[in-house]
PDB file of C-alpha atoms in Angstrom:
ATOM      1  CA  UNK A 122       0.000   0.000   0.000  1.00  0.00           C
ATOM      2  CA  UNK A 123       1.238   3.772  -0.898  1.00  0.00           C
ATOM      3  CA  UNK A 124       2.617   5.659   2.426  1.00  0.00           C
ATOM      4  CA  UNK A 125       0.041   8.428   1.358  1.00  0.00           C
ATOM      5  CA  UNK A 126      -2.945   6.617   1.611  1.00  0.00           C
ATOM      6  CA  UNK A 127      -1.768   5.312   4.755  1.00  0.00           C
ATOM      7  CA  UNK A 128      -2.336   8.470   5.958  1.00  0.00           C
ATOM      8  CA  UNK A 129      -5.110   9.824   4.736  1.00  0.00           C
ATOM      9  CA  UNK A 130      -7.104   8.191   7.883  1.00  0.00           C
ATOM     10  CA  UNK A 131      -4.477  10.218  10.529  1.00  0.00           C
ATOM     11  CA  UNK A 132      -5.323  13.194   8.463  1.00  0.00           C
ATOM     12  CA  UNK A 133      -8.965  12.526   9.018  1.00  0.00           C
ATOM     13  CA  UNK A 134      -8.572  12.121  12.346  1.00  0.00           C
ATOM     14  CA  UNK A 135      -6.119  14.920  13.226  1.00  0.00           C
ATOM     15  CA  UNK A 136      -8.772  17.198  11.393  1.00  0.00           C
ATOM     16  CA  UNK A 137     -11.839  15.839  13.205  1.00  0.00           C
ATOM     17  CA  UNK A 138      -9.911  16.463  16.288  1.00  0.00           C
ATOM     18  CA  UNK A 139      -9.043  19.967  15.725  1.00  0.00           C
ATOM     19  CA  UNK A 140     -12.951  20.639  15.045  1.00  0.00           C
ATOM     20  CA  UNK A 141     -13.932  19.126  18.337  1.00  0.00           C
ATOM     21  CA  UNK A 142     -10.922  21.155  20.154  1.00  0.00           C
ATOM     22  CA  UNK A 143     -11.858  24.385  18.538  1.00  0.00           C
ATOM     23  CA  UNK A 144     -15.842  23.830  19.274  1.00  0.00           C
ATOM     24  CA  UNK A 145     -14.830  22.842  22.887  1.00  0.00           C
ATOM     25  CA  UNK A 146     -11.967  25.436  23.593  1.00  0.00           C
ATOM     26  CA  UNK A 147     -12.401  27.923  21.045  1.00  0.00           C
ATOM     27  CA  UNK A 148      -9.170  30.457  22.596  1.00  0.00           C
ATOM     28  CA  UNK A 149      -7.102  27.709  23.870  1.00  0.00           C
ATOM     29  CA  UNK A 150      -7.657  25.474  21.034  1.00  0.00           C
ATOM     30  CA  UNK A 151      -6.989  28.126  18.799  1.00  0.00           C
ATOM     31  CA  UNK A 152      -3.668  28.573  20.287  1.00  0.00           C
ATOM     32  CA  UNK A 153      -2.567  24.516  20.903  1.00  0.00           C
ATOM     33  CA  UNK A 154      -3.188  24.993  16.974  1.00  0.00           C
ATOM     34  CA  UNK A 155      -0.945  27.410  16.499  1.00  0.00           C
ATOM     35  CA  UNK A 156       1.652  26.217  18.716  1.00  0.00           C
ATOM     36  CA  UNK A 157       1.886  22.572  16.904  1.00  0.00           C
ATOM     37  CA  UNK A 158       1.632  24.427  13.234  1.00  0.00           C
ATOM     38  CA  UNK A 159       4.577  26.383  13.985  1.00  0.00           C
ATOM     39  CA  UNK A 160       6.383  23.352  15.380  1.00  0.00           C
ATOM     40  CA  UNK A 161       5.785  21.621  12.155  1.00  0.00           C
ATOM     41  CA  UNK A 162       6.847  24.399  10.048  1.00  0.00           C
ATOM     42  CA  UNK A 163       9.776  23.945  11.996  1.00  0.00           C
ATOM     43  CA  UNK A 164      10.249  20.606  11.760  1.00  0.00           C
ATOM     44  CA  UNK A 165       9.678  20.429   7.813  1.00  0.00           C
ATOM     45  CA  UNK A 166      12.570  23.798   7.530  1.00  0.00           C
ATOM     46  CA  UNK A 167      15.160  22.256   9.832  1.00  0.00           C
ATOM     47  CA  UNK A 168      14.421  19.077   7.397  1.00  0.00           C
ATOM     48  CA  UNK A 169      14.551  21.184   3.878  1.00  0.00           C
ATOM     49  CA  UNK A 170      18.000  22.806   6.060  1.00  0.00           C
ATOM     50  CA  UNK A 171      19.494  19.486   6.128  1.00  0.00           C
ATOM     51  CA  UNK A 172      18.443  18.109   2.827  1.00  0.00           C
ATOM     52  CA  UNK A 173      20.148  20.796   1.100  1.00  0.00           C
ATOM     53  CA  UNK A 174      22.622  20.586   3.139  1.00  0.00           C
ATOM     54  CA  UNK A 175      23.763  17.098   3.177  1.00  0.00           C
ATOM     55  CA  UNK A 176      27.134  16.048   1.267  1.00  0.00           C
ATOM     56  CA  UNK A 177      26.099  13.838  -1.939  1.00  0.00           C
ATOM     57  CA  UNK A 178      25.040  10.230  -0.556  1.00  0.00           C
ATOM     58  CA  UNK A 179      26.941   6.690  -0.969  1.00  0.00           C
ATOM     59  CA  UNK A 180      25.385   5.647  -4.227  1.00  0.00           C
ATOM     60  CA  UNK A 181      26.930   8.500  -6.065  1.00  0.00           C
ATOM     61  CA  UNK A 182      29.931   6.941  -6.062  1.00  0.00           C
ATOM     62  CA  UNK A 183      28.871   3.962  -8.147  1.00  0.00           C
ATOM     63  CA  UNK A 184      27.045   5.961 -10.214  1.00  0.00           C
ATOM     64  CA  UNK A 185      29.840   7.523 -11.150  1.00  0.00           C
ATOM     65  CA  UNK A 186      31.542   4.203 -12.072  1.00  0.00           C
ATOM     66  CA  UNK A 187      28.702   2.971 -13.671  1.00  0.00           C
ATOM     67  CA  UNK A 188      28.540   3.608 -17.758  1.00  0.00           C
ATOM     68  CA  UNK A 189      26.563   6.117 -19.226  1.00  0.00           C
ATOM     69  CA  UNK A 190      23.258   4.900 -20.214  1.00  0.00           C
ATOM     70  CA  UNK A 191      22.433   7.783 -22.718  1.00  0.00           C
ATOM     71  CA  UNK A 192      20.593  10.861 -23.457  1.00  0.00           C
ATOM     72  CA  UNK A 193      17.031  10.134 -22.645  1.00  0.00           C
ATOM     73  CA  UNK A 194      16.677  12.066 -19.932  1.00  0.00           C
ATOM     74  CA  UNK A 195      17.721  15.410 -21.785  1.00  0.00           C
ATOM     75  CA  UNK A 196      15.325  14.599 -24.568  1.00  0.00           C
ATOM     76  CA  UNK A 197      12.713  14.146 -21.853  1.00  0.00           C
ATOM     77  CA  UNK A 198      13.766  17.582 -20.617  1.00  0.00           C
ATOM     78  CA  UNK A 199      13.983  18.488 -24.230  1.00  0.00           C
ATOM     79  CA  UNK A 200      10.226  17.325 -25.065  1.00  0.00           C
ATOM     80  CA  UNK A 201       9.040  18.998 -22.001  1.00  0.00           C
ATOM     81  CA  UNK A 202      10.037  22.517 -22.418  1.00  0.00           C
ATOM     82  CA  UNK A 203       8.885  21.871 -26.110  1.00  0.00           C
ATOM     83  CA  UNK A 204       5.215  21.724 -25.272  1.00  0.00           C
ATOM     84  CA  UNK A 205       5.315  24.424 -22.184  1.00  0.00           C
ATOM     85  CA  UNK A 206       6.937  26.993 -24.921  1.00  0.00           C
ATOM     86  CA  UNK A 207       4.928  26.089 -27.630  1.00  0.00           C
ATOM     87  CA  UNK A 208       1.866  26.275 -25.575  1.00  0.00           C
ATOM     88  CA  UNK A 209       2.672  29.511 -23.317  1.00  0.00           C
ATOM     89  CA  UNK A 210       3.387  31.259 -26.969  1.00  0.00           C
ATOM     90  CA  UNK A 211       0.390  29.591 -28.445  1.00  0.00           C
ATOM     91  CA  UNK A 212      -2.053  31.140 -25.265  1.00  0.00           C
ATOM     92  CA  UNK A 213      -0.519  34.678 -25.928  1.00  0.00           C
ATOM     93  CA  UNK A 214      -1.372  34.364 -29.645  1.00  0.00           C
ATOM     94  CA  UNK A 215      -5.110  32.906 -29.127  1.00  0.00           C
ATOM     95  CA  UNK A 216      -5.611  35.477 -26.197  1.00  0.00           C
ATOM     96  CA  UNK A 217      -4.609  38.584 -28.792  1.00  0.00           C
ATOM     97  CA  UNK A 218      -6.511  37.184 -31.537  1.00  0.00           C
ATOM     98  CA  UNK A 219      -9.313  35.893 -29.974  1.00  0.00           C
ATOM     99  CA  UNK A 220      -9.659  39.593 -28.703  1.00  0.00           C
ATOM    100  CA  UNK A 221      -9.272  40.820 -31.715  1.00  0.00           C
ATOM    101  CA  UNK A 222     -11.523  38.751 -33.729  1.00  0.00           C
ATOM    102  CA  UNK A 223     -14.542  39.240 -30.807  1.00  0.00           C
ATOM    103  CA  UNK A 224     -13.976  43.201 -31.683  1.00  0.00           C
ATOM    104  CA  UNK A 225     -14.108  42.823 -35.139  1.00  0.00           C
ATOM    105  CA  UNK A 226     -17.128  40.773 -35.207  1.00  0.00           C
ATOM    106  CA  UNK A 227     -18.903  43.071 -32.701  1.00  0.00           C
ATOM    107  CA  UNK A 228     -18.833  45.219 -35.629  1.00  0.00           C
ATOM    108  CA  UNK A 229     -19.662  43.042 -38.719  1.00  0.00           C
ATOM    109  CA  UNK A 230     -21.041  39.650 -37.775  1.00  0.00           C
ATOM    110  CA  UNK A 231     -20.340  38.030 -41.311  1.00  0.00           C
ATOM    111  CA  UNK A 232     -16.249  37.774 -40.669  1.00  0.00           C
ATOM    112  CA  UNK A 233     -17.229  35.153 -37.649  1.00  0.00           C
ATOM    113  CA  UNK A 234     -15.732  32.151 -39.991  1.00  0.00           C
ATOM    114  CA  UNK A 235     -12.338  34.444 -41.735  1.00  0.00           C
ATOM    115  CA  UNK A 236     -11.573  35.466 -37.511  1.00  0.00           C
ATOM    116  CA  UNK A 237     -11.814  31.767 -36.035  1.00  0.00           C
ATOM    117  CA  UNK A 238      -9.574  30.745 -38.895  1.00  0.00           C
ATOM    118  CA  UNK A 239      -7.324  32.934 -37.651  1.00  0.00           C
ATOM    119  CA  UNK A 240      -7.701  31.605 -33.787  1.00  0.00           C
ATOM    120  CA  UNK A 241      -7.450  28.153 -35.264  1.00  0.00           C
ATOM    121  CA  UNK A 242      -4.275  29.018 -37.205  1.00  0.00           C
ATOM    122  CA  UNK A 243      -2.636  30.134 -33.355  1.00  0.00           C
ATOM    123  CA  UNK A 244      -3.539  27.332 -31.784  1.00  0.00           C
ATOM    124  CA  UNK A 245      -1.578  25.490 -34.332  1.00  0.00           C
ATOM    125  CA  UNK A 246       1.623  26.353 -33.027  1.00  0.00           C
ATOM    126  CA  UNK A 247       0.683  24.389 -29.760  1.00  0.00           C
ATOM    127  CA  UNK A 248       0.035  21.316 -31.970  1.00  0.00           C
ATOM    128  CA  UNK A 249       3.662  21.824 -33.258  1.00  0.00           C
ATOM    129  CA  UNK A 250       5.511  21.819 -29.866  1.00  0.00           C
ATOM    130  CA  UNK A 251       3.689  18.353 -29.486  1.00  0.00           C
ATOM    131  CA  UNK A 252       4.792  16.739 -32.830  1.00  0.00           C
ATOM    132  CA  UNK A 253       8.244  17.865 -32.066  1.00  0.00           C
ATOM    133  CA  UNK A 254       7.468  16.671 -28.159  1.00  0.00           C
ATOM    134  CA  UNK A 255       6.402  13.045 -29.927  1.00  0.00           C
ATOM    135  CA  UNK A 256       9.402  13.154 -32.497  1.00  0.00           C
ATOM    136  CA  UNK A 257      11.792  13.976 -29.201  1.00  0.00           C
ATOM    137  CA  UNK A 258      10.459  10.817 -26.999  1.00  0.00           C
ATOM    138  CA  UNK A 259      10.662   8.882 -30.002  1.00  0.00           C
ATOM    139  CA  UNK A 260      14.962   8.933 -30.287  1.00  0.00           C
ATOM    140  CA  UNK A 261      14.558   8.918 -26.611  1.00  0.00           C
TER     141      UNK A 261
END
């Protein structure tokens, strides 16, 4: 079984029992609920402190001495910045032409199929970052 779903039943509980403290105690509670938040936020920092922290662990080593298995991860990376360009530039383009096209046919209805042409032809460019996405996990 998955260590999260594990503990989806203390979070039930731990929730359920703040309720019941807060409708019992509401000042006091309040405050017990502050105090163990801000011990947990300082739990989870001094834990992010020593993660980055820590020197580089044992298996490092034989990674090292292990042989090079290839480039897929930076075609992965590759493929993946791929789509999030193509489809951050292809959300500017729809947003200025979409605008543009709702103006224009405020003013003469009849353009409605020449001005979604136009949106269609932006949102092509998000279709391209995906065929060159596919043609990047592909030599991958």
């Amino acid at each position: 079984m998955n260590i999260w779903l594990g503990t989806i039943p203390i979070f039930l509980l731990a929730t359920a029992g703040a309720v019941v403290l807060l409708q019992r105690r509401r000042r006091s509670g309040l405050t017990l609920l502050v105090v163990v938040n801000v011990a947990i936020m300082a739990g989870a920092l001094a834990l992010v402190t020593v993660a980055l922290t820590a020197g580089p662990a044992s298996a490092a080593t034989e990674m090292a001495t292990a042989p090079p298995t290839g480039s897929g991860g930076s075609a992965l990376i590759a493929a993946a910045i791929a789509v999030a360009g193509s489809s951050i530039g292809a959300s500017f383009a729809v947003a200025y032409t979409g605008s543009a096209a709702l103006a224009a046919m405020s003013e003469r209805p009849e353009i409605f199929g020449r001005a979604m042409v136009v949106v269609g032809l932006a949102e092509g460019i998000a279709i391209y970052g995906l065929i060159i996405a596919i043609i990047l996990i592909g030599k991958a």
